[in-house]
């Protein structure tokens, strides 16, 4: 569709013969079509109504050639402010102060002081008076309408009344003459935990007698925690124990260096070097002594040569996951270590690769019975637990066979002696 527009200020045409230039603008008019269909009959008619879309009384095609920048340049600052308040730009690159309608006209008082701001808020909260109560509070008096639960339906009441249990004359007489404490003991034995508190339940199980004055609705009072004395500091002399390990002392079977601070790496190296040839130390505890990867490598080398160690604990140290793998791999070279604990190290999470590698090494170990490591993945935990249980069952079976063999040998010796 083509429309012609003349000049906005059309006056009388001048007589000097100037021609008036009329521009031809071709635009597309947006129309809205409404169709109403009447059910079919002998005379069916379809009516179509077409109305052009308009904005501010003009058709949309009128604004196609409008220059927005030129219009904005003609607006004053006040008009631009008013226009900005009516527009909410969806632009994440604009700061929040330019994307809302609120415009603070106050001058900044300085940089933000969080402490003073919190103090001001607390002061305002304390100085603001509370709203007056319509009805003052009186102890024991219910203000407002008290909620009363509706009565249960008749069907429910009838069903509750019809439920009867015939326990017999003997049980009926026993329960009828039983005291409240005896009923609580019976409920604890039957496992009705929700009917009593914790003190009553444990008193019933331990046969200590029910606390006086509690009953069914009694409230358990907080019990004072028991005060245990602090553990004495570890007074083991590292130099003396190193000398005894080097001498292969028969009386030294349990070596405990737990919580000893400031042990040098040289002392650790001397101890681990002496463990290679020691044949009497069965328990080695190095908890919270500051073991690192360097000293852990020396310990792994000692485990490859030692044949007497049964329990090893290196918890709460600074051993990395790869060094832990070295220690677990070193257990394969000795067939004596039954318990290995190495949790709470520098890295709390070992990772899937390290856990799978440790799992494979544990599955190759036929003597390990207990492992103290935090494994995050369920597959690794299940495989390790299953293998350790198989080792325990096998050792238990071997022990049973040995005892039976000794028993039959003793029987044979007794029969021969007779």
mmCIF file of C-alpha atoms in Angstrom:
data_model
loop_
_atom_site.group_PDB
_atom_site.id
_atom_site.type_symbol
_atom_site.label_atom_id
_atom_site.label_comp_id
_atom_site.label_asym_id
_atom_site.label_seq_id
_atom_site.Cartn_x
_atom_site.Cartn_y
_atom_site.Cartn_z
ATOM 1 C CA UNK A 1 0.000 0.000 0.000
ATOM 2 C CA UNK A 2 1.312 3.409 -0.920
ATOM 3 C CA UNK A 3 0.544 6.625 0.920
ATOM 4 C CA UNK A 4 1.466 10.189 0.078
ATOM 5 C CA UNK A 5 2.282 12.841 2.572
ATOM 6 C CA UNK A 6 2.726 16.444 1.869
ATOM 7 C CA UNK A 7 4.535 19.069 3.859
ATOM 8 C CA UNK A 8 3.452 19.598 7.460
ATOM 9 C CA UNK A 9 2.985 23.316 6.809
ATOM 10 C CA UNK A 10 0.974 23.295 3.652
ATOM 11 C CA UNK A 11 0.251 26.836 2.571
ATOM 12 C CA UNK A 12 -0.964 28.332 -0.656
ATOM 13 C CA UNK A 13 1.129 27.440 -3.624
ATOM 14 C CA UNK A 14 3.409 30.164 -4.774
ATOM 15 C CA UNK A 15 2.683 31.758 -8.074
ATOM 16 C CA UNK A 16 6.286 31.652 -9.355
ATOM 17 C CA UNK A 17 5.667 28.209 -10.765
ATOM 18 C CA UNK A 18 7.738 26.209 -8.269
ATOM 19 C CA UNK A 19 6.861 22.586 -8.273
ATOM 20 C CA UNK A 20 5.939 20.844 -5.029
ATOM 21 C CA UNK A 21 7.860 17.634 -4.517
ATOM 22 C CA UNK A 22 5.725 14.826 -3.178
ATOM 23 C CA UNK A 23 7.591 11.817 -1.776
ATOM 24 C CA UNK A 24 6.200 8.367 -2.206
ATOM 25 C CA UNK A 25 6.740 6.076 0.794
ATOM 26 C CA UNK A 26 5.874 2.408 0.565
ATOM 27 C CA UNK A 27 5.068 0.825 3.901
ATOM 28 C CA UNK A 28 3.531 -2.363 5.182
ATOM 29 C CA UNK A 29 0.589 -1.998 7.484
ATOM 30 C CA UNK A 30 0.193 -4.499 10.334
ATOM 31 C CA UNK A 31 -3.374 -5.670 10.535
ATOM 32 C CA UNK A 32 -5.313 -7.740 13.004
ATOM 33 C CA UNK A 33 -7.718 -10.273 11.563
ATOM 34 C CA UNK A 34 -10.671 -11.519 13.547
ATOM 35 C CA UNK A 35 -12.704 -14.397 12.186
ATOM 36 C CA UNK A 36 -16.056 -15.454 13.557
ATOM 37 C CA UNK A 37 -17.440 -18.788 12.385
ATOM 38 C CA UNK A 38 -21.104 -19.629 12.753
ATOM 39 C CA UNK A 39 -22.084 -23.305 13.040
ATOM 40 C CA UNK A 40 -22.987 -24.900 9.788
ATOM 41 C CA UNK A 41 -26.551 -24.486 8.665
ATOM 42 C CA UNK A 42 -28.459 -23.968 5.482
ATOM 43 C CA UNK A 43 -26.982 -20.462 5.271
ATOM 44 C CA UNK A 44 -23.405 -20.279 6.702
ATOM 45 C CA UNK A 45 -21.653 -16.896 6.789
ATOM 46 C CA UNK A 46 -18.070 -16.074 7.792
ATOM 47 C CA UNK A 47 -17.348 -12.521 8.899
ATOM 48 C CA UNK A 48 -13.756 -11.193 8.830
ATOM 49 C CA UNK A 49 -12.895 -7.910 10.528
ATOM 50 C CA UNK A 50 -9.569 -6.262 9.805
ATOM 51 C CA UNK A 51 -8.330 -3.377 11.964
ATOM 52 C CA UNK A 52 -4.851 -1.888 11.618
ATOM 53 C CA UNK A 53 -2.671 -1.791 14.763
ATOM 54 C CA UNK A 54 -2.120 1.738 16.028
ATOM 55 C CA UNK A 55 0.122 3.491 18.541
ATOM 56 C CA UNK A 56 -0.848 6.856 19.999
ATOM 57 C CA UNK A 57 -3.563 7.199 17.373
ATOM 58 C CA UNK A 58 -1.276 6.519 14.411
ATOM 59 C CA UNK A 59 -0.548 3.395 12.491
ATOM 60 C CA UNK A 60 2.718 1.549 13.216
ATOM 61 C CA UNK A 61 3.967 2.170 9.703
ATOM 62 C CA UNK A 62 4.152 5.864 10.499
ATOM 63 C CA UNK A 63 7.067 5.275 12.932
ATOM 64 C CA UNK A 64 9.269 3.208 10.611
ATOM 65 C CA UNK A 65 11.250 6.182 9.416
ATOM 66 C CA UNK A 66 11.455 7.947 12.791
ATOM 67 C CA UNK A 67 15.015 8.628 13.977
ATOM 68 C CA UNK A 68 15.046 7.755 17.729
ATOM 69 C CA UNK A 69 18.444 9.323 18.353
ATOM 70 C CA UNK A 70 17.320 12.613 16.877
ATOM 71 C CA UNK A 71 14.222 12.621 19.071
ATOM 72 C CA UNK A 72 16.253 11.868 22.194
ATOM 73 C CA UNK A 73 18.665 14.681 21.397
ATOM 74 C CA UNK A 74 15.809 17.172 21.436
ATOM 75 C CA UNK A 75 14.676 16.151 24.948
ATOM 76 C CA UNK A 76 15.770 18.044 28.031
ATOM 77 C CA UNK A 77 17.452 16.441 31.029
ATOM 78 C CA UNK A 78 14.222 16.422 33.023
ATOM 79 C CA UNK A 79 12.353 14.766 30.190
ATOM 80 C CA UNK A 80 15.092 12.128 29.860
ATOM 81 C CA UNK A 81 14.858 11.436 33.604
ATOM 82 C CA UNK A 82 11.096 11.009 33.382
ATOM 83 C CA UNK A 83 11.508 8.708 30.386
ATOM 84 C CA UNK A 84 14.132 6.629 32.181
ATOM 85 C CA UNK A 85 11.781 6.074 35.117
ATOM 86 C CA UNK A 86 9.183 4.577 32.796
ATOM 87 C CA UNK A 87 11.657 2.175 31.114
ATOM 88 C CA UNK A 88 13.200 -0.860 32.846
ATOM 89 C CA UNK A 89 16.187 -1.945 30.714
ATOM 90 C CA UNK A 90 16.968 -5.650 30.842
ATOM 91 C CA UNK A 91 20.729 -5.254 30.557
ATOM 92 C CA UNK A 92 23.097 -7.043 32.941
ATOM 93 C CA UNK A 93 25.974 -4.784 31.983
ATOM 94 C CA UNK A 94 24.297 -1.756 33.547
ATOM 95 C CA UNK A 95 24.817 -1.214 37.281
ATOM 96 C CA UNK A 96 21.775 -1.838 39.491
ATOM 97 C CA UNK A 97 21.484 1.881 40.281
ATOM 98 C CA UNK A 98 20.697 2.549 36.621
ATOM 99 C CA UNK A 99 18.247 -0.314 36.225
ATOM 100 C CA UNK A 100 15.651 0.698 38.804
ATOM 101 C CA UNK A 101 13.296 3.607 39.248
ATOM 102 C CA UNK A 102 14.752 4.730 42.558
ATOM 103 C CA UNK A 103 17.119 7.695 42.303
ATOM 104 C CA UNK A 104 18.832 8.783 45.498
ATOM 105 C CA UNK A 105 19.522 12.504 45.484
ATOM 106 C CA UNK A 106 21.515 12.537 48.725
ATOM 107 C CA UNK A 107 25.239 13.170 48.682
ATOM 108 C CA UNK A 108 27.451 10.275 49.830
ATOM 109 C CA UNK A 109 28.664 10.582 53.429
ATOM 110 C CA UNK A 110 31.835 8.565 52.860
ATOM 111 C CA UNK A 111 32.924 4.967 52.419
ATOM 112 C CA UNK A 112 30.834 2.136 53.850
ATOM 113 C CA UNK A 113 31.517 1.359 57.515
ATOM 114 C CA UNK A 114 29.828 -1.922 58.282
ATOM 115 C CA UNK A 115 30.341 -1.698 62.051
ATOM 116 C CA UNK A 116 28.736 1.726 62.308
ATOM 117 C CA UNK A 117 25.877 0.627 60.058
ATOM 118 C CA UNK A 118 25.080 -2.359 62.295
ATOM 119 C CA UNK A 119 25.306 -0.185 65.404
ATOM 120 C CA UNK A 120 22.915 2.330 63.837
ATOM 121 C CA UNK A 121 20.434 -0.427 62.919
ATOM 122 C CA UNK A 122 20.563 -1.872 66.451
ATOM 123 C CA UNK A 123 20.111 1.597 67.965
ATOM 124 C CA UNK A 124 17.099 2.275 65.749
ATOM 125 C CA UNK A 125 15.602 -1.094 66.684
ATOM 126 C CA UNK A 126 16.000 -0.379 70.406
ATOM 127 C CA UNK A 127 14.661 3.151 70.201
ATOM 128 C CA UNK A 128 11.629 2.233 68.098
ATOM 129 C CA UNK A 129 8.720 1.670 70.494
ATOM 130 C CA UNK A 130 6.757 -1.541 70.286
ATOM 131 C CA UNK A 131 3.269 -1.537 68.920
ATOM 132 C CA UNK A 132 0.737 -1.193 71.727
ATOM 133 C CA UNK A 133 -1.104 -4.350 72.575
ATOM 134 C CA UNK A 134 -4.841 -4.308 72.113
ATOM 135 C CA UNK A 135 -5.244 -6.553 75.151
ATOM 136 C CA UNK A 136 -2.464 -6.631 77.770
ATOM 137 C CA UNK A 137 -0.810 -9.914 78.644
ATOM 138 C CA UNK A 138 -1.988 -11.586 81.840
ATOM 139 C CA UNK A 139 -0.448 -14.906 82.933
ATOM 140 C CA UNK A 140 -2.945 -17.742 82.636
ATOM 141 C CA UNK A 141 -5.402 -15.781 80.491
ATOM 142 C CA UNK A 142 -5.859 -16.729 76.824
ATOM 143 C CA UNK A 143 -6.020 -13.715 74.556
ATOM 144 C CA UNK A 144 -8.246 -14.049 71.559
ATOM 145 C CA UNK A 145 -10.256 -17.058 70.557
ATOM 146 C CA UNK A 146 -9.026 -20.370 71.880
ATOM 147 C CA UNK A 147 -8.793 -23.145 69.325
ATOM 148 C CA UNK A 148 -10.855 -26.169 70.205
ATOM 149 C CA UNK A 149 -10.225 -29.293 68.134
ATOM 150 C CA UNK A 150 -13.300 -30.610 66.391
ATOM 151 C CA UNK A 151 -14.756 -33.863 67.702
ATOM 152 C CA UNK A 152 -13.757 -36.992 65.792
ATOM 153 C CA UNK A 153 -16.272 -38.468 63.362
ATOM 154 C CA UNK A 154 -18.760 -40.967 64.706
ATOM 155 C CA UNK A 155 -17.311 -43.760 62.616
ATOM 156 C CA UNK A 156 -13.886 -43.305 64.193
ATOM 157 C CA UNK A 157 -15.310 -43.217 67.698
ATOM 158 C CA UNK A 158 -17.361 -46.325 67.070
ATOM 159 C CA UNK A 159 -14.312 -48.134 65.674
ATOM 160 C CA UNK A 160 -12.226 -47.211 68.741
ATOM 161 C CA UNK A 161 -14.921 -48.415 71.088
ATOM 162 C CA UNK A 162 -15.276 -51.738 69.284
ATOM 163 C CA UNK A 163 -11.558 -52.606 69.522
ATOM 164 C CA UNK A 164 -11.210 -54.983 72.463
ATOM 165 C CA UNK A 165 -8.384 -57.398 73.198
ATOM 166 C CA UNK A 166 -9.016 -60.491 75.302
ATOM 167 C CA UNK A 167 -5.792 -61.163 77.219
ATOM 168 C CA UNK A 168 -7.218 -63.718 79.578
ATOM 169 C CA UNK A 169 -7.994 -63.491 83.281
ATOM 170 C CA UNK A 170 -4.391 -64.038 84.377
ATOM 171 C CA UNK A 171 -2.912 -61.252 82.195
ATOM 172 C CA UNK A 172 -5.828 -58.931 82.910
ATOM 173 C CA UNK A 173 -5.301 -59.321 86.652
ATOM 174 C CA UNK A 174 -1.540 -58.840 86.349
ATOM 175 C CA UNK A 175 -1.873 -55.688 84.278
ATOM 176 C CA UNK A 176 -4.659 -54.332 86.452
ATOM 177 C CA UNK A 177 -2.613 -54.579 89.643
ATOM 178 C CA UNK A 178 0.722 -53.511 88.078
ATOM 179 C CA UNK A 179 2.246 -50.189 89.093
ATOM 180 C CA UNK A 180 3.185 -47.470 86.667
ATOM 181 C CA UNK A 181 6.898 -48.298 86.940
ATOM 182 C CA UNK A 182 6.196 -51.930 86.085
ATOM 183 C CA UNK A 183 4.151 -50.901 83.034
ATOM 184 C CA UNK A 184 7.045 -48.683 81.868
ATOM 185 C CA UNK A 185 9.465 -51.604 82.265
ATOM 186 C CA UNK A 186 7.147 -53.801 80.226
ATOM 187 C CA UNK A 187 6.912 -51.163 77.475
ATOM 188 C CA UNK A 188 10.713 -50.922 77.363
ATOM 189 C CA UNK A 189 11.055 -54.693 77.070
ATOM 190 C CA UNK A 190 8.514 -54.766 74.233
ATOM 191 C CA UNK A 191 10.410 -51.975 72.441
ATOM 192 C CA UNK A 192 7.869 -49.144 72.713
ATOM 193 C CA UNK A 193 10.495 -46.375 72.631
ATOM 194 C CA UNK A 194 8.069 -43.554 71.839
ATOM 195 C CA UNK A 195 6.116 -44.152 75.069
ATOM 196 C CA UNK A 196 8.996 -43.219 77.403
ATOM 197 C CA UNK A 197 12.044 -41.031 77.636
ATOM 198 C CA UNK A 198 15.655 -42.076 77.395
ATOM 199 C CA UNK A 199 16.341 -42.364 81.132
ATOM 200 C CA UNK A 200 13.343 -44.628 81.636
ATOM 201 C CA UNK A 201 14.305 -46.861 78.728
ATOM 202 C CA UNK A 202 17.911 -47.359 79.860
ATOM 203 C CA UNK A 203 16.834 -47.840 83.479
ATOM 204 C CA UNK A 204 14.505 -50.635 82.358
ATOM 205 C CA UNK A 205 17.156 -52.376 80.278
ATOM 206 C CA UNK A 206 19.800 -52.157 83.017
ATOM 207 C CA UNK A 207 17.281 -53.072 85.755
ATOM 208 C CA UNK A 208 18.199 -50.025 87.848
ATOM 209 C CA UNK A 209 14.665 -49.058 88.809
ATOM 210 C CA UNK A 210 12.619 -46.251 87.340
ATOM 211 C CA UNK A 211 13.490 -42.637 88.261
ATOM 212 C CA UNK A 212 11.160 -41.270 90.909
ATOM 213 C CA UNK A 213 8.532 -38.783 89.781
ATOM 214 C CA UNK A 214 8.880 -39.160 85.995
ATOM 215 C CA UNK A 215 5.930 -41.339 85.001
ATOM 216 C CA UNK A 216 4.558 -41.288 81.450
ATOM 217 C CA UNK A 217 4.672 -37.517 81.083
ATOM 218 C CA UNK A 218 7.980 -36.976 82.828
ATOM 219 C CA UNK A 219 10.692 -34.730 81.424
ATOM 220 C CA UNK A 220 14.255 -35.962 81.365
ATOM 221 C CA UNK A 221 16.590 -33.529 83.063
ATOM 222 C CA UNK A 222 20.024 -32.886 81.668
ATOM 223 C CA UNK A 223 22.644 -35.037 83.342
ATOM 224 C CA UNK A 224 25.955 -33.508 84.272
ATOM 225 C CA UNK A 225 28.792 -34.715 82.071
ATOM 226 C CA UNK A 226 31.414 -36.824 83.735
ATOM 227 C CA UNK A 227 34.743 -35.130 84.193
ATOM 228 C CA UNK A 228 37.617 -37.309 83.102
ATOM 229 C CA UNK A 229 41.210 -36.395 83.850
ATOM 230 C CA UNK A 230 43.379 -35.215 81.012
ATOM 231 C CA UNK A 231 45.659 -37.781 79.446
ATOM 232 C CA UNK A 232 49.214 -37.348 80.643
ATOM 233 C CA UNK A 233 51.730 -36.243 78.028
ATOM 234 C CA UNK A 234 53.732 -38.889 76.235
ATOM 235 C CA UNK A 235 57.012 -39.071 78.138
ATOM 236 C CA UNK A 236 58.639 -41.600 75.807
ATOM 237 C CA UNK A 237 62.228 -40.729 75.012
ATOM 238 C CA UNK A 238 62.761 -41.054 71.233
ATOM 239 C CA UNK A 239 66.523 -41.489 71.513
ATOM 240 C CA UNK A 240 66.220 -44.244 74.084
ATOM 241 C CA UNK A 241 63.613 -46.159 72.069
ATOM 242 C CA UNK A 242 65.713 -45.845 68.910
ATOM 243 C CA UNK A 243 68.651 -47.393 70.761
ATOM 244 C CA UNK A 244 66.466 -50.219 72.052
ATOM 245 C CA UNK A 245 65.107 -50.917 68.554
ATOM 246 C CA UNK A 246 68.641 -50.992 67.179
ATOM 247 C CA UNK A 247 69.635 -53.459 69.905
ATOM 248 C CA UNK A 248 66.567 -55.609 69.108
ATOM 249 C CA UNK A 249 65.350 -55.521 72.705
ATOM 250 C CA UNK A 250 62.997 -58.436 73.414
ATOM 251 C CA UNK A 251 60.937 -56.455 75.962
ATOM 252 C CA UNK A 252 60.114 -53.687 73.486
ATOM 253 C CA UNK A 253 57.063 -54.968 71.602
ATOM 254 C CA UNK A 254 54.899 -51.808 71.635
ATOM 255 C CA UNK A 255 56.516 -48.585 70.393
ATOM 256 C CA UNK A 256 54.346 -45.504 71.007
ATOM 257 C CA UNK A 257 55.469 -42.050 69.811
ATOM 258 C CA UNK A 258 51.949 -40.530 69.695
ATOM 259 C CA UNK A 259 51.683 -36.739 70.048
ATOM 260 C CA UNK A 260 55.420 -36.181 70.505
ATOM 261 C CA UNK A 261 56.317 -32.865 68.914
ATOM 262 C CA UNK A 262 59.461 -31.694 67.139
ATOM 263 C CA UNK A 263 60.836 -35.086 66.139
ATOM 264 C CA UNK A 264 63.455 -34.527 63.486
ATOM 265 C CA UNK A 265 63.583 -36.407 60.211
ATOM 266 C CA UNK A 266 66.970 -37.857 61.196
ATOM 267 C CA UNK A 267 65.394 -39.626 64.187
ATOM 268 C CA UNK A 268 62.637 -41.028 62.002
ATOM 269 C CA UNK A 269 65.205 -42.316 59.518
ATOM 270 C CA UNK A 270 67.227 -43.962 62.309
ATOM 271 C CA UNK A 271 64.100 -45.625 63.689
ATOM 272 C CA UNK A 272 62.945 -46.937 60.310
ATOM 273 C CA UNK A 273 66.427 -48.151 59.466
ATOM 274 C CA UNK A 274 66.522 -50.086 62.742
ATOM 275 C CA UNK A 275 63.066 -51.586 62.080
ATOM 276 C CA UNK A 276 64.384 -53.399 59.015
ATOM 277 C CA UNK A 277 66.259 -55.903 61.170
ATOM 278 C CA UNK A 278 64.113 -55.768 64.325
ATOM 279 C CA UNK A 279 62.141 -58.917 65.102
ATOM 280 C CA UNK A 280 60.308 -58.016 68.327
ATOM 281 C CA UNK A 281 58.383 -54.770 67.771
ATOM 282 C CA UNK A 282 54.804 -55.741 66.927
ATOM 283 C CA UNK A 283 52.905 -52.460 67.429
ATOM 284 C CA UNK A 284 54.128 -49.141 66.011
ATOM 285 C CA UNK A 285 52.078 -45.992 66.771
ATOM 286 C CA UNK A 286 53.107 -42.749 65.080
ATOM 287 C CA UNK A 287 49.981 -40.618 65.512
ATOM 288 C CA UNK A 288 50.322 -36.830 65.224
ATOM 289 C CA UNK A 289 54.102 -36.762 65.021
ATOM 290 C CA UNK A 290 54.484 -34.743 61.808
ATOM 291 C CA UNK A 291 55.279 -37.496 59.316
ATOM 292 C CA UNK A 292 55.847 -36.200 55.777
ATOM 293 C CA UNK A 293 56.221 -37.875 52.399
ATOM 294 C CA UNK A 294 59.980 -38.141 52.881
ATOM 295 C CA UNK A 295 59.748 -40.013 56.183
ATOM 296 C CA UNK A 296 56.767 -42.029 54.893
ATOM 297 C CA UNK A 297 58.974 -43.274 52.051
ATOM 298 C CA UNK A 298 61.564 -44.437 54.572
ATOM 299 C CA UNK A 299 58.801 -46.198 56.537
ATOM 300 C CA UNK A 300 57.595 -47.953 53.376
ATOM 301 C CA UNK A 301 61.159 -49.169 52.741
ATOM 302 C CA UNK A 302 61.326 -50.511 56.313
ATOM 303 C CA UNK A 303 58.026 -52.367 55.893
ATOM 304 C CA UNK A 304 59.417 -54.264 52.909
ATOM 305 C CA UNK A 305 62.127 -55.812 55.137
ATOM 306 C CA UNK A 306 60.377 -56.125 58.508
ATOM 307 C CA UNK A 307 58.749 -59.462 59.381
ATOM 308 C CA UNK A 308 57.459 -58.875 62.928
ATOM 309 C CA UNK A 309 55.209 -55.812 62.771
ATOM 310 C CA UNK A 310 51.488 -56.551 63.219
ATOM 311 C CA UNK A 311 49.846 -53.149 63.880
ATOM 312 C CA UNK A 312 50.834 -49.856 62.238
ATOM 313 C CA UNK A 313 49.143 -46.493 62.918
ATOM 314 C CA UNK A 314 50.203 -43.258 61.175
ATOM 315 C CA UNK A 315 47.008 -41.229 61.628
ATOM 316 C CA UNK A 316 46.853 -37.411 61.766
ATOM 317 C CA UNK A 317 50.022 -36.597 59.860
ATOM 318 C CA UNK A 318 51.017 -34.816 56.648
ATOM 319 C CA UNK A 319 51.200 -37.785 54.269
ATOM 320 C CA UNK A 320 49.945 -37.189 50.724
ATOM 321 C CA UNK A 321 47.735 -39.707 48.854
ATOM 322 C CA UNK A 322 50.581 -41.036 46.627
ATOM 323 C CA UNK A 323 52.678 -41.701 49.743
ATOM 324 C CA UNK A 324 49.755 -43.606 51.266
ATOM 325 C CA UNK A 325 49.690 -45.789 48.167
ATOM 326 C CA UNK A 326 53.391 -46.551 48.732
ATOM 327 C CA UNK A 327 52.695 -47.618 52.312
ATOM 328 C CA UNK A 328 49.813 -49.885 51.277
ATOM 329 C CA UNK A 329 51.939 -51.384 48.502
ATOM 330 C CA UNK A 330 54.736 -52.043 50.985
ATOM 331 C CA UNK A 331 52.353 -54.177 53.049
ATOM 332 C CA UNK A 332 52.334 -56.728 50.221
ATOM 333 C CA UNK A 333 56.000 -57.553 50.873
ATOM 334 C CA UNK A 334 55.365 -58.562 54.483
ATOM 335 C CA UNK A 335 52.855 -61.161 55.597
ATOM 336 C CA UNK A 336 52.551 -60.026 59.209
ATOM 337 C CA UNK A 337 50.752 -56.644 59.255
ATOM 338 C CA UNK A 338 47.107 -57.218 60.245
ATOM 339 C CA UNK A 339 45.994 -53.650 61.013
ATOM 340 C CA UNK A 340 46.915 -50.442 59.190
ATOM 341 C CA UNK A 341 45.485 -46.999 60.112
ATOM 342 C CA UNK A 342 46.274 -43.838 58.163
ATOM 343 C CA UNK A 343 43.191 -41.569 58.268
ATOM 344 C CA UNK A 344 43.067 -37.796 58.864
ATOM 345 C CA UNK A 345 45.988 -36.809 56.686
ATOM 346 C CA UNK A 346 46.858 -33.532 54.973
ATOM 347 C CA UNK A 347 44.526 -34.301 52.069
ATOM 348 C CA UNK A 348 41.072 -35.247 53.339
ATOM 349 C CA UNK A 349 39.933 -36.459 49.887
ATOM 350 C CA UNK A 350 42.041 -39.115 48.201
ATOM 351 C CA UNK A 351 40.330 -39.070 44.798
ATOM 352 C CA UNK A 352 38.901 -41.834 42.651
ATOM 353 C CA UNK A 353 42.220 -42.881 41.113
ATOM 354 C CA UNK A 354 43.997 -43.219 44.462
ATOM 355 C CA UNK A 355 41.069 -45.037 46.078
ATOM 356 C CA UNK A 356 40.835 -47.551 43.238
ATOM 357 C CA UNK A 357 44.585 -48.167 43.413
ATOM 358 C CA UNK A 358 44.440 -48.709 47.186
ATOM 359 C CA UNK A 359 41.471 -51.055 46.695
ATOM 360 C CA UNK A 360 43.386 -53.178 44.201
ATOM 361 C CA UNK A 361 46.381 -53.380 46.554
ATOM 362 C CA UNK A 362 44.184 -54.363 49.508
ATOM 363 C CA UNK A 363 42.524 -57.091 47.439
ATOM 364 C CA UNK A 364 45.997 -58.555 46.794
ATOM 365 C CA UNK A 365 46.874 -58.606 50.515
ATOM 366 C CA UNK A 366 45.984 -61.943 52.181
ATOM 367 C CA UNK A 367 46.857 -60.975 55.792
ATOM 368 C CA UNK A 368 45.336 -57.510 56.289
ATOM 369 C CA UNK A 369 42.303 -57.652 58.624
ATOM 370 C CA UNK A 370 41.570 -54.003 59.512
ATOM 371 C CA UNK A 371 42.117 -50.861 57.467
ATOM 372 C CA UNK A 372 41.665 -47.333 58.880
ATOM 373 C CA UNK A 373 41.145 -45.101 55.837
ATOM 374 C CA UNK A 374 38.294 -42.815 54.785
ATOM 375 C CA UNK A 375 37.163 -43.945 51.343
ATOM 376 C CA UNK A 376 34.676 -41.634 49.663
ATOM 377 C CA UNK A 377 33.400 -43.897 46.882
ATOM 378 C CA UNK A 378 30.997 -46.695 47.792
ATOM 379 C CA UNK A 379 32.519 -49.133 45.293
ATOM 380 C CA UNK A 380 35.907 -48.904 46.972
ATOM 381 C CA UNK A 381 34.403 -49.227 50.454
ATOM 382 C CA UNK A 382 32.372 -52.288 49.475
ATOM 383 C CA UNK A 383 35.278 -54.067 47.802
ATOM 384 C CA UNK A 384 37.668 -53.373 50.693
ATOM 385 C CA UNK A 385 35.124 -54.467 53.316
ATOM 386 C CA UNK A 386 34.329 -57.663 51.412
ATOM 387 C CA UNK A 387 38.007 -58.594 51.057
ATOM 388 C CA UNK A 388 38.793 -57.894 54.727
ATOM 389 C CA UNK A 389 35.837 -60.045 55.764
ATOM 390 C CA UNK A 390 37.104 -62.885 53.564
ATOM 391 C CA UNK A 391 40.525 -62.625 55.222
ATOM 392 C CA UNK A 392 38.927 -62.752 58.680
ATOM 393 C CA UNK A 393 36.810 -65.778 57.738
ATOM 394 C CA UNK A 394 39.810 -67.603 56.304
ATOM 395 C CA UNK A 395 41.960 -66.954 59.365
ATOM 396 C CA UNK A 396 39.110 -67.992 61.653
ATOM 397 C CA UNK A 397 38.681 -71.198 59.694
ATOM 398 C CA UNK A 398 42.415 -71.926 59.831
ATOM 399 C CA UNK A 399 42.442 -71.298 63.574
ATOM 400 C CA UNK A 400 39.506 -73.664 64.050
ATOM 401 C CA UNK A 401 41.265 -76.397 62.068
ATOM 402 C CA UNK A 402 44.435 -75.958 64.119
ATOM 403 C CA UNK A 403 42.527 -76.231 67.380
ATOM 404 C CA UNK A 404 40.764 -79.359 66.160
ATOM 405 C CA UNK A 405 44.090 -80.846 65.039
ATOM 406 C CA UNK A 406 45.639 -80.182 68.439
ATOM 407 C CA UNK A 407 42.605 -81.644 70.184
ATOM 408 C CA UNK A 408 42.776 -84.893 68.219
ATOM 409 C CA UNK A 409 46.533 -85.123 68.764
ATOM 410 C CA UNK A 410 46.030 -84.802 72.500
ATOM 411 C CA UNK A 411 43.374 -87.519 72.341
ATOM 412 C CA UNK A 412 45.744 -89.832 70.474
ATOM 413 C CA UNK A 413 48.551 -89.188 72.932
ATOM 414 C CA UNK A 414 46.218 -89.922 75.849
ATOM 415 C CA UNK A 415 45.008 -93.125 74.217
ATOM 416 C CA UNK A 416 48.588 -94.323 73.596
ATOM 417 C CA UNK A 417 49.676 -93.530 77.131
ATOM 418 C CA UNK A 418 46.859 -95.720 78.484
#
